[in-house]
Coordinates of C-alpha atoms in Angstrom, one line a residue:
M1 CA -157.0 61.5 92.7
E2 CA -155.1 64.6 93.4
N3 CA -151.9 63.1 92.0
I4 CA -153.8 62.1 88.8
W5 CA -155.0 65.7 88.3
K6 CA -151.5 66.9 88.8
K7 CA -150.2 64.5 86.2
L8 CA -153.0 65.5 83.7
S9 CA -152.2 69.1 84.2
L10 CA -148.5 68.6 83.6
I11 CA -149.3 66.7 80.4
A12 CA -151.5 69.5 79.2
L13 CA -148.8 72.1 79.9
L14 CA -146.3 70.0 77.9
M15 CA -148.7 69.6 75.0
A16 CA -149.4 73.4 75.0
A17 CA -145.7 74.1 74.9
V18 CA -145.1 71.6 72.1
M19 CA -148.0 73.2 70.1
A20 CA -146.7 76.7 70.7
F21 CA -143.2 75.6 69.6
A22 CA -144.6 74.0 66.5
A23 CA -146.6 77.2 65.7
C24 CA -143.4 79.3 66.1
S25 CA -141.4 76.9 64.0
S26 CA -143.9 76.9 61.2
A27 CA -144.5 80.7 61.2
P28 CA -142.6 82.5 58.4
Q29 CA -139.3 84.1 59.6
Q30 CA -138.8 87.9 59.2
P31 CA -135.8 88.4 57.0
A32 CA -133.0 90.6 58.3
D33 CA -132.8 94.0 56.7
L34 CA -129.6 93.6 54.8
S35 CA -129.6 97.2 53.7
V36 CA -128.3 98.1 57.2
P37 CA -125.3 96.3 58.8
Q38 CA -126.2 93.5 61.2
V39 CA -123.8 93.1 64.0
E40 CA -122.5 89.6 64.7
K41 CA -120.0 90.3 67.4
A42 CA -117.6 92.8 68.8
I43 CA -114.2 92.4 70.4
R44 CA -111.5 94.8 71.8
I45 CA -108.2 93.8 70.3
N46 CA -105.8 96.0 72.3
A47 CA -105.9 99.0 74.7
T48 CA -108.0 101.2 72.4
D49 CA -109.3 99.4 69.3
V50 CA -112.7 97.7 69.0
E51 CA -113.5 95.4 66.1
I52 CA -117.2 95.1 65.1
Y53 CA -118.1 92.3 62.7
F54 CA -121.1 92.4 60.4
A55 CA -123.1 89.8 58.6
D56 CA -121.7 88.9 55.2
G57 CA -125.1 89.5 53.6
Y58 CA -124.8 93.3 54.1
T59 CA -125.9 94.9 50.9
G60 CA -125.1 98.5 51.7
S61 CA -122.6 100.4 49.6
S62 CA -121.0 102.5 52.4
K63 CA -119.5 101.8 55.8
P64 CA -121.7 102.0 58.9
D65 CA -122.1 105.4 60.4
V66 CA -119.8 105.7 63.4
K67 CA -122.2 108.0 65.1
Q68 CA -124.7 105.1 65.5
F69 CA -122.4 103.4 68.0
A70 CA -122.0 104.0 71.7
V71 CA -119.5 102.3 74.0
T72 CA -119.6 102.1 77.8
D73 CA -117.3 100.5 80.3
S74 CA -118.3 97.7 82.7
K75 CA -119.7 100.3 85.2
G76 CA -121.9 101.9 82.6
N77 CA -119.8 105.0 82.1
S78 CA -119.7 106.4 78.6
V79 CA -116.5 105.9 76.6
Q80 CA -115.6 108.5 74.1
L81 CA -114.4 107.6 70.6
S82 CA -111.3 109.1 69.1
H83 CA -112.5 111.7 66.5
G84 CA -109.1 111.6 64.9
Y85 CA -109.0 107.9 64.1
G86 CA -109.3 106.7 60.5
Y87 CA -111.8 108.5 58.3
G88 CA -114.7 109.9 60.3
G89 CA -113.8 108.0 63.4
G90 CA -113.5 104.4 62.1
V91 CA -112.1 102.1 59.5
F92 CA -114.4 99.7 57.6
F93 CA -113.3 96.7 55.4
D94 CA -114.2 93.1 55.0
N95 CA -117.5 93.7 56.9
M96 CA -115.5 94.7 59.9
L97 CA -115.5 98.2 61.5
T98 CA -112.6 99.3 63.7
L99 CA -113.4 102.0 66.2
R100 CA -110.7 103.6 68.4
L101 CA -111.5 104.6 72.0
A102 CA -110.3 107.9 73.3
A103 CA -109.1 106.2 76.5
N104 CA -106.8 103.2 77.1
F105 CA -108.1 100.1 78.8
A106 CA -106.1 97.3 80.4
E107 CA -105.1 94.3 78.4
G108 CA -104.3 90.7 79.3
D109 CA -106.0 88.1 81.5
G110 CA -109.1 89.5 83.2
A111 CA -109.3 92.5 81.0
E112 CA -112.4 94.5 81.2
T113 CA -115.4 93.7 79.0
L114 CA -117.0 96.8 77.5
K115 CA -120.5 97.2 76.2
L116 CA -121.6 98.3 72.7
T117 CA -124.9 99.8 71.8
Y118 CA -126.0 99.9 68.1
N119 CA -129.6 100.3 66.7
G120 CA -131.0 99.9 70.2
N121 CA -129.2 96.5 70.7
K122 CA -126.5 95.9 73.3
Y123 CA -123.4 93.7 72.8
D124 CA -120.6 92.5 75.0
V125 CA -117.2 93.6 73.9
P126 CA -114.7 91.2 75.5
Y127 CA -110.9 91.6 75.2
D128 CA -109.3 89.3 72.6
A129 CA -105.9 90.5 71.6
Y130 CA -105.0 90.7 67.9
Y131 CA -101.3 90.0 68.6
K132 CA -101.3 86.5 70.1
Y133 CA -97.5 85.8 69.9
S134 CA -94.3 87.8 70.5
T135 CA -90.6 87.3 70.6
V136 CA -87.5 89.6 70.9
A137 CA -84.7 89.3 68.4
D138 CA -81.1 89.2 69.7
C139 CA -80.7 92.8 68.6
G140 CA -83.6 93.9 70.8
V141 CA -86.3 94.5 68.2
T142 CA -89.7 92.9 69.0
V143 CA -91.4 90.6 66.5
K144 CA -95.2 90.1 67.0
G145 CA -97.5 87.6 65.5
G146 CA -101.1 88.0 64.5
R147 CA -104.0 85.7 65.4
T148 CA -104.1 83.7 62.1
L149 CA -100.5 82.4 61.9
I150 CA -100.2 78.8 60.9
Q151 CA -97.0 78.0 62.8
P152 CA -96.5 81.0 65.0
E153 CA -93.5 80.1 67.2
K154 CA -91.4 78.9 64.2
T155 CA -92.5 81.8 62.0
L156 CA -91.6 84.5 64.6
A157 CA -88.3 82.8 65.3
R158 CA -87.4 82.7 61.6
A159 CA -88.5 86.4 61.2
A160 CA -86.3 87.3 64.2
E161 CA -83.3 85.6 62.6
M162 CA -83.6 87.7 59.5
V163 CA -84.0 90.9 61.6
D164 CA -80.8 90.0 63.4
V165 CA -79.0 89.5 60.1
L166 CA -80.1 92.8 58.8
L167 CA -78.9 94.6 62.0
S168 CA -75.9 92.5 62.8
E169 CA -73.4 95.2 61.9
S170 CA -75.5 98.1 63.2
Q171 CA -76.5 97.7 66.8
F172 CA -76.6 101.5 67.1
L173 CA -79.5 101.5 64.6
A174 CA -81.3 98.6 66.4
D175 CA -81.0 100.5 69.7
K176 CA -82.6 103.7 68.1
M177 CA -85.4 101.6 66.6
V178 CA -86.2 100.0 69.9
E179 CA -86.1 103.4 71.5
S180 CA -88.6 104.8 68.9
G181 CA -91.0 101.8 69.4
C182 CA -90.3 100.1 66.0
F183 CA -91.3 96.5 65.7
L184 CA -92.1 93.8 63.1
A185 CA -95.6 92.4 62.8
V186 CA -96.3 89.1 61.0
Y187 CA -99.8 88.2 59.8
G188 CA -101.1 85.0 58.5
P189 CA -103.5 83.6 55.8
D190 CA -107.0 85.1 55.1
E191 CA -105.7 88.5 56.2
H192 CA -104.0 91.4 54.4
A193 CA -101.6 94.0 55.8
Y194 CA -104.4 96.3 56.9
Y195 CA -105.4 93.8 59.5
I196 CA -102.3 95.0 61.4
P197 CA -103.9 97.4 63.9
E198 CA -101.3 100.1 63.4
H199 CA -101.9 100.1 59.6
R200 CA -105.7 100.3 59.5
T201 CA -106.1 104.1 59.4
S202 CA -104.2 104.1 56.0
Y203 CA -106.5 101.5 54.5
D204 CA -106.6 101.7 50.7
P205 CA -108.3 98.8 48.8
K206 CA -106.0 99.5 45.8
M207 CA -103.0 98.4 48.0
L208 CA -104.3 95.0 49.0
Y209 CA -101.9 93.2 46.7
V210 CA -98.9 94.2 48.9
E211 CA -97.5 91.8 51.5
G212 CA -96.4 94.3 54.1
F213 CA -95.7 97.9 55.0
G214 CA -92.7 99.6 56.5
G215 CA -92.3 102.4 59.1
T216 CA -92.4 102.5 62.8
T217 CA -94.6 99.4 62.5
C218 CA -93.2 97.1 59.9
S219 CA -95.3 94.2 58.7
I220 CA -94.9 91.0 56.6
T221 CA -97.1 88.0 55.6
E222 CA -96.1 84.6 57.0
A223 CA -95.9 83.2 53.5
N224 CA -93.1 85.5 52.5
V225 CA -91.2 84.8 55.7
W226 CA -91.0 81.2 54.6
H227 CA -90.8 81.8 50.8
W228 CA -93.8 79.6 50.3
L229 CA -94.5 79.5 46.6
E230 CA -97.5 78.2 44.7
T231 CA -95.2 75.3 43.6
T232 CA -93.8 74.6 47.1
Q233 CA -94.8 71.0 47.9
D234 CA -94.5 70.9 51.7
K235 CA -96.2 74.2 52.6
P236 CA -98.9 73.9 55.3
R237 CA -101.7 75.2 53.1
A238 CA -101.9 74.5 49.4
D239 CA -103.8 77.8 48.8
Y240 CA -101.4 80.0 50.8
F241 CA -98.3 81.3 49.2
T242 CA -96.4 84.6 48.5
K243 CA -97.0 86.5 45.3
Y244 CA -93.4 87.7 45.4
W245 CA -91.7 84.5 44.4
D246 CA -88.2 86.0 44.2
E247 CA -88.4 89.0 46.5
N248 CA -88.0 89.0 50.3
I249 CA -90.6 91.6 51.4
L250 CA -89.5 91.3 55.0
A251 CA -86.1 92.8 54.1
H252 CA -87.7 95.5 52.0
E253 CA -90.4 96.6 54.6
F254 CA -88.2 96.2 57.7
S255 CA -85.5 98.3 56.1
H256 CA -88.0 101.1 55.9
G257 CA -88.0 100.9 59.7
I258 CA -84.2 100.8 59.8
K259 CA -84.2 104.1 57.9
I260 CA -87.3 105.9 59.3
S261 CA -87.1 104.7 62.9
G262 CA -83.4 104.3 63.1
M263 CA -81.0 106.2 60.9
D264 CA -83.2 109.2 60.1
I265 CA -83.6 110.1 63.8
L266 CA -80.1 109.6 65.1
A267 CA -78.8 112.6 67.1
D268 CA -75.8 112.5 64.7
Q269 CA -77.3 113.1 61.3
S270 CA -74.1 112.5 59.3
L271 CA -75.1 109.0 58.2
A272 CA -78.6 110.1 57.1
N273 CA -77.2 113.2 55.3
E274 CA -74.6 111.0 53.5
Y275 CA -77.4 108.7 52.4
Q276 CA -79.6 111.5 51.1
M277 CA -76.7 112.9 49.0
L278 CA -76.1 109.4 47.6
Y279 CA -79.7 109.1 46.6
R280 CA -79.5 112.5 44.9
H281 CA -76.3 111.5 43.2
A282 CA -77.8 108.3 41.9
K283 CA -80.8 110.2 40.6
A284 CA -78.7 112.9 38.9
A285 CA -76.4 110.3 37.4
G286 CA -79.3 108.5 35.7
L287 CA -78.8 105.3 37.6
W288 CA -81.7 102.9 38.3
P289 CA -83.9 104.4 35.5
D290 CA -87.6 103.6 35.2
S291 CA -87.6 101.7 38.5
Y292 CA -89.4 101.8 41.8
A293 CA -86.1 102.2 43.6
I294 CA -85.3 105.7 42.2
S295 CA -88.9 107.0 42.9
N296 CA -87.9 108.3 46.3
S297 CA -85.2 107.9 48.9
D298 CA -87.2 105.6 51.1
E299 CA -87.9 103.1 48.3
F300 CA -84.3 103.4 47.2
F301 CA -83.1 102.4 50.6
A302 CA -85.5 99.4 50.8
T303 CA -84.9 98.2 47.3
L304 CA -81.2 98.4 47.6
T305 CA -81.4 96.5 50.8
T306 CA -83.0 93.5 49.1
I307 CA -80.4 93.8 46.4
W308 CA -77.6 93.8 49.0
F309 CA -78.9 90.5 50.4
N310 CA -79.5 88.9 46.9
V311 CA -83.2 88.6 47.5
M312 CA -84.6 91.0 44.9
N313 CA -86.6 90.0 41.8
E314 CA -85.4 91.3 38.5
S315 CA -87.0 92.6 35.2
G316 CA -86.2 89.4 33.3
Q317 CA -84.3 90.9 30.4
D318 CA -80.8 92.2 29.9
D319 CA -80.6 96.0 30.0
Y320 CA -84.3 96.3 30.7
W321 CA -86.1 98.4 33.3
D322 CA -89.8 97.6 33.5
G323 CA -91.0 100.6 35.5
V324 CA -90.6 98.7 38.8
R325 CA -87.6 96.4 38.6
G326 CA -84.4 96.3 36.6
P327 CA -81.6 93.8 35.6
I328 CA -79.6 94.6 38.8
N329 CA -80.5 92.3 41.7
T330 CA -77.3 91.1 43.4
R331 CA -74.6 92.5 45.6
D332 CA -72.0 91.8 43.0
E333 CA -74.0 93.7 40.3
L334 CA -74.5 96.6 42.8
Y335 CA -70.8 96.8 43.3
N336 CA -70.1 97.1 39.6
Y337 CA -73.2 99.3 38.8
D338 CA -73.3 101.9 41.6
K339 CA -70.1 101.6 43.7
D340 CA -70.8 104.8 45.7
T341 CA -74.1 103.4 47.0
Y342 CA -72.5 100.0 47.5
R343 CA -69.9 101.6 49.8
F344 CA -72.6 103.2 51.9
F345 CA -74.5 99.9 52.5
S346 CA -71.2 98.1 53.2
K347 CA -70.9 100.3 56.3
I348 CA -74.2 99.2 57.8
Y349 CA -74.9 95.7 56.5
P350 CA -73.0 92.4 56.8
F351 CA -71.5 90.5 53.9
T352 CA -73.8 87.5 54.2
T353 CA -77.2 86.3 53.2
L354 CA -80.5 85.9 55.0
G355 CA -80.0 82.2 54.9
E356 CA -82.2 79.1 54.8
N357 CA -85.2 79.6 52.5
W358 CA -83.9 83.0 51.4
E359 CA -80.3 82.1 50.6
N360 CA -80.2 83.7 47.1
V361 CA -82.7 84.2 44.4
A362 CA -82.3 83.7 40.6
D363 CA -80.0 86.1 38.7
K364 CA -80.9 85.7 35.1
C365 CA -80.2 89.0 33.5
T366 CA -77.8 92.0 33.8
V367 CA -76.6 95.2 32.3
T368 CA -74.6 93.9 29.4
T369 CA -71.9 96.6 29.7
L370 CA -71.4 95.9 33.4
E371 CA -68.0 94.7 34.7
K372 CA -67.9 91.3 36.4
E373 CA -65.8 92.1 39.4
K374 CA -66.6 90.3 42.7
A375 CA -67.9 92.5 45.4
V376 CA -65.4 93.2 48.1
D377 CA -65.6 94.7 51.6
L378 CA -64.5 98.3 50.9
E379 CA -63.2 100.6 53.6
K380 CA -66.0 101.2 56.1
E381 CA -64.4 104.6 56.9
Y382 CA -65.2 105.8 53.4
T383 CA -67.7 108.7 53.3
F384 CA -69.3 109.9 50.1
A385 CA -68.0 113.4 49.2
Y386 CA -70.6 116.2 48.9
P387 CA -70.7 119.9 49.6
A388 CA -71.7 120.5 53.2
E389 CA -74.0 123.4 52.4
A390 CA -76.1 121.0 50.3
V391 CA -77.5 119.5 53.5
A392 CA -80.4 121.4 55.0
S393 CA -79.6 123.4 58.0
A394 CA -81.0 122.0 61.3
D395 CA -80.7 125.4 63.0
G396 CA -84.3 126.4 62.3
I397 CA -86.9 128.0 60.0
N398 CA -86.0 131.1 58.1
F399 CA -89.1 133.1 58.8
T400 CA -88.5 135.4 55.9
D401 CA -89.2 132.5 53.5
E402 CA -92.6 131.7 52.1
F403 CA -94.0 128.3 53.0
K404 CA -96.5 125.7 52.0
I405 CA -98.3 123.7 54.7
V406 CA -98.3 120.2 53.4
Y407 CA -100.2 117.3 55.1
N408 CA -98.3 114.0 55.4
P409 CA -100.8 111.3 56.4
S410 CA -98.1 108.6 56.3
G411 CA -96.2 109.9 59.3
H412 CA -92.8 109.7 57.6
V413 CA -90.8 111.3 54.8
L414 CA -91.6 109.8 51.4
D415 CA -89.6 111.9 49.1
T416 CA -86.3 113.9 49.3
N417 CA -86.2 116.7 46.9
A418 CA -84.1 119.5 48.6
T419 CA -85.9 122.0 50.8
S420 CA -84.8 124.0 53.8
F421 CA -85.6 121.0 55.9
G422 CA -84.0 118.4 53.8
A423 CA -87.4 116.8 53.4
G424 CA -89.6 117.0 50.3
L425 CA -93.2 117.0 49.2
W426 CA -95.5 114.1 48.7
W427 CA -98.9 115.7 48.3
D428 CA -99.3 119.4 47.9
Y429 CA -102.9 120.0 49.0
V430 CA -104.9 122.9 47.6
A431 CA -106.4 124.9 50.5
T432 CA -109.9 125.2 49.0
Y433 CA -111.3 126.6 52.2
F434 CA -109.3 129.8 51.5
D435 CA -111.2 130.3 48.2
T436 CA -107.8 130.6 46.4
A437 CA -106.6 129.0 43.3
G438 CA -103.6 126.7 43.7
P439 CA -101.7 125.8 46.9
A440 CA -101.8 128.5 49.5
K441 CA -98.5 130.2 50.5
Y442 CA -97.6 131.2 54.0
T443 CA -95.0 133.0 56.0
F444 CA -94.3 132.2 59.7
E445 CA -93.8 135.2 62.0
E446 CA -91.9 134.2 65.1
V447 CA -93.5 135.1 68.4
E448 CA -91.0 133.4 70.8
S449 CA -87.4 132.2 70.2
V450 CA -86.9 128.5 69.2
K451 CA -86.7 125.9 71.9
Q452 CA -85.4 122.3 71.8
E453 CA -87.9 119.8 73.4
N454 CA -87.8 116.0 73.0
G455 CA -85.5 116.1 70.0
K456 CA -87.7 118.6 68.2
S457 CA -87.3 122.3 67.3
V458 CA -90.3 124.0 68.8
Y459 CA -91.5 127.4 67.3
T460 CA -94.2 129.7 68.5
V461 CA -95.5 131.6 65.5
K462 CA -98.3 133.4 63.7
I463 CA -99.0 132.0 60.3
R464 CA -99.8 134.5 57.5
N465 CA -101.3 133.6 54.2
V466 CA -99.3 135.6 51.7
D467 CA -102.4 136.8 49.8
N468 CA -105.2 137.1 52.4
G469 CA -104.0 137.5 56.0
Y470 CA -103.4 135.6 59.2
L471 CA -104.7 132.2 60.1
S472 CA -107.2 132.2 63.0
V473 CA -109.8 129.9 64.4
K474 CA -113.6 130.4 64.5
N475 CA -116.2 127.9 65.5
G476 CA -113.6 125.2 65.4
K477 CA -112.4 125.9 61.8
V478 CA -109.3 127.5 60.4
I479 CA -110.1 130.8 58.8
I480 CA -108.4 134.0 57.6
N481 CA -108.6 136.9 60.0
N482 CA -106.4 139.9 59.8
M483 CA -107.6 141.3 63.2
A484 CA -107.2 138.2 65.4
P485 CA -104.3 135.9 64.3
A486 CA -104.0 132.7 66.3
V487 CA -100.7 131.7 67.9
F488 CA -99.5 128.4 66.7
T489 CA -96.9 126.0 68.0
V490 CA -94.8 124.3 65.3
A491 CA -92.8 121.3 66.5
V492 CA -90.4 120.1 63.8
D493 CA -88.6 116.8 64.0
S494 CA -85.4 115.8 62.3
N495 CA -87.3 114.6 59.2
G496 CA -88.9 118.0 58.7
I497 CA -92.3 116.8 59.8
A498 CA -94.1 119.5 61.7
E499 CA -96.9 119.0 64.2
V500 CA -98.9 122.2 64.1
S501 CA -101.1 123.1 67.0
C502 CA -102.7 126.0 68.9
A503 CA -104.3 126.7 72.2
D504 CA -107.8 125.9 70.7
G505 CA -106.8 122.5 69.6
N506 CA -104.6 120.7 67.0
L507 CA -104.8 120.9 63.2
Y508 CA -106.7 117.8 62.0
I509 CA -107.8 116.6 58.6
D510 CA -111.0 114.6 59.0
E511 CA -110.9 112.9 55.6
T512 CA -108.2 112.1 53.0
P513 CA -109.5 113.1 49.6
A514 CA -108.4 111.1 46.6
D515 CA -107.8 114.1 44.3
G516 CA -105.2 115.8 46.4
T517 CA -107.3 118.6 47.8
I518 CA -108.2 119.4 51.4
A519 CA -111.8 118.7 52.1
K520 CA -111.9 120.3 55.5
V521 CA -109.4 121.2 58.2
D522 CA -110.7 121.4 61.8
F523 CA -109.3 121.8 65.3
S524 CA -109.7 118.5 67.2
Q525 CA -108.1 116.3 69.8
Q526 CA -105.6 114.6 67.5
S527 CA -102.7 116.4 65.9
G528 CA -102.3 116.0 62.1
Q529 CA -98.8 115.8 60.8
W530 CA -97.8 118.6 58.4
R531 CA -94.7 119.9 56.7
A532 CA -93.9 123.6 56.5
V533 CA -91.9 123.6 53.3
A534 CA -89.9 126.5 52.1
L535 CA -90.8 127.8 48.7
A536 CA -87.4 129.5 48.2
E537 CA -85.7 127.7 45.3
P538 CA -82.9 125.4 46.6
K539 CA -79.5 125.4 45.2
N540 CA -78.5 122.4 43.1
I541 CA -75.5 120.2 43.7
V542 CA -72.5 119.6 41.4
F543 CA -71.2 116.1 42.2
V544 CA -67.7 115.6 40.8
H545 CA -65.5 112.5 40.1
D546 CA -61.8 112.9 39.6
A547 CA -62.1 116.7 39.5
T548 CA -62.8 119.8 41.4
A549 CA -65.8 122.2 41.1
D550 CA -64.9 125.8 42.0
G551 CA -61.7 124.4 43.5
R552 CA -63.5 121.9 45.8
S553 CA -63.0 118.1 45.4
E554 CA -66.2 117.5 47.3
G555 CA -68.2 119.4 44.7
T556 CA -70.2 122.6 45.1
T557 CA -73.7 124.1 45.0
A558 CA -75.1 126.5 42.4
A559 CA -78.3 127.9 41.0
E560 CA -79.6 127.4 37.5
G561 CA -77.6 129.5 35.1
D562 CA -74.6 129.9 37.4
T563 CA -71.1 129.3 36.1
V564 CA -69.0 126.7 37.9
K565 CA -65.3 126.2 37.3
L566 CA -64.2 122.7 36.6
E567 CA -60.6 121.3 36.9
A568 CA -59.7 117.7 36.2
A569 CA -57.5 115.9 38.7
V570 CA -55.4 113.8 36.3
P571 CA -54.0 110.6 37.8
Q572 CA -50.3 109.9 37.4
G573 CA -49.7 108.0 34.1
K574 CA -53.1 109.0 32.7
S575 CA -54.1 111.4 29.9
F576 CA -57.2 113.5 30.2
T577 CA -59.7 112.8 27.4
G578 CA -62.7 115.0 28.2
W579 CA -65.7 115.8 30.4
R580 CA -68.9 113.8 30.8
V581 CA -71.8 115.5 32.5
T582 CA -75.4 114.7 33.1
G583 CA -76.7 118.2 32.4
G584 CA -75.7 121.8 31.8
T585 CA -73.2 123.1 29.2
V586 CA -69.4 122.6 29.3
A587 CA -67.6 125.5 27.7
D588 CA -64.7 123.3 26.4
E589 CA -65.2 119.5 26.7
K590 CA -61.6 118.8 25.9
A591 CA -59.9 121.3 28.3
I592 CA -58.6 120.2 31.6
S593 CA -59.8 123.6 33.0
T594 CA -63.2 124.8 31.8
T595 CA -66.6 126.0 33.1
L596 CA -70.0 124.5 33.5
T597 CA -73.2 126.4 33.1
M598 CA -75.6 124.9 35.6
P599 CA -78.8 123.2 34.5
A600 CA -82.1 123.3 36.4
G601 CA -81.3 120.4 38.7
D602 CA -78.4 118.5 40.2
V603 CA -75.5 117.5 37.9
V604 CA -72.8 114.8 38.0
V605 CA -69.5 115.5 36.4
W606 CA -66.8 113.0 35.5
A607 CA -63.3 113.8 34.3
E608 CA -62.3 110.9 31.9
F609 CA -58.9 109.6 31.2
E610 CA -57.0 106.9 29.2

């Protein structure tokens, strides 16, 4: 009898459970509030970065507020977030928020699982590395692969082959790149370049069409590595192909690294200086007009690299420059079009191609007046002639000059107009917090003599706004205060980039405004990168060919309105026919000896013969 009652009781319990389940199943579900982000998962992708994924149905117009998130370690200890990361502490795109932790956590097998708190809910944050694959090219540079690569081992091996070709004649550049931490990252389908963790803080939706970036971290899409086109029949995914059908973006973006993380920071700056003079010469000579290449020295280096290896797309018409590309896209054309720049690249690059799927691209147009000579290996000892005083002095800041303080969020030099540092301006921010019209002007007053530390010139200075007084700090913000000037440390590297800090913290810009004005400058844990750029007008260069300027075969420097003496160097068996200049006024265009009145910028002078 007792067993029967036990069975009946069990049946009743089961029936009650079924009825309860049915009631729950039939009850209307409460829809999620899609006006606030709903967290789906969170992972830590490296030592410091946490990815938080949100439901696709999120209808909000702005990114989640970073202040709503809290992170703790496995022992329950609070983990601080990096205030200086991204914009307001995080980067949000594709329903994914990336937070950066202020402390490093171990990576690899058995890595610590963190905890995330958001809207009262707690989530595990396991470690799941973004970079799943890695190889080292023969030259020593590391190539890393992201989590979505289709054929990771083959892709990294092919990318490493191209890296080795690019650096095969310049191991000294490869060594400097390795020393500075430069590497190449390859990402796969369904991602864009900002998925690369090192690129995320510069996220810009207007730049999603690109297929990689260059710098200390260089990146490239897997489709471009293999030259998969929309018409390629045997590619792994029919919907995955490069948009740059005749342009090797790996060569372009990785060459940014060769320049920025290699050549530009060599102890011996002679190669970097020669290159800068070549760029100024090409610009003054009117070469590469209406093209991306001539826009600044970094893009000139990268674009000319792709041309050297015959993997650059062209404008599609003879004698036509379309604002981005031109009719010059092969090494032979470079040899005949801009021989001085050709000579420079012949010193650092091999006379070969990138091989396999990037052997050569189509060459359908040209400059119709161009000679058709075959490119040859010119003397590698050749150095482009330029006046030595045109190169910015590395000895230090002239504290009697006025300066602008210019923020450089990219972390490297993007333009090369002459200044006292040999670096130029990208964005001149208006210091609105000073209540002044136009960019603020500064002088630096030296407190201690300059020191050399870790390859940087380190100054201890007071910074005076020319109109209003000294910079100081009050309640964590930069202010003008004549009575209590702050003492700043300015550490200037070989590119002219200055890290400005003081005892109360480091200069930090907490948002990047679109209109070129500073929204707010605070003192925080992370140093911003700034340039202190001299306002004193630089002298312009007179580049000469088959002539002397003020008696100098390497050319000279002069200010606008100065008079420069020109003398033709007439080759034996030739007759002088006249002068050709890119600017200024020649007193007598038919005289072997004459004068040039300097224009506002650099000028190139040719003595011509028959």
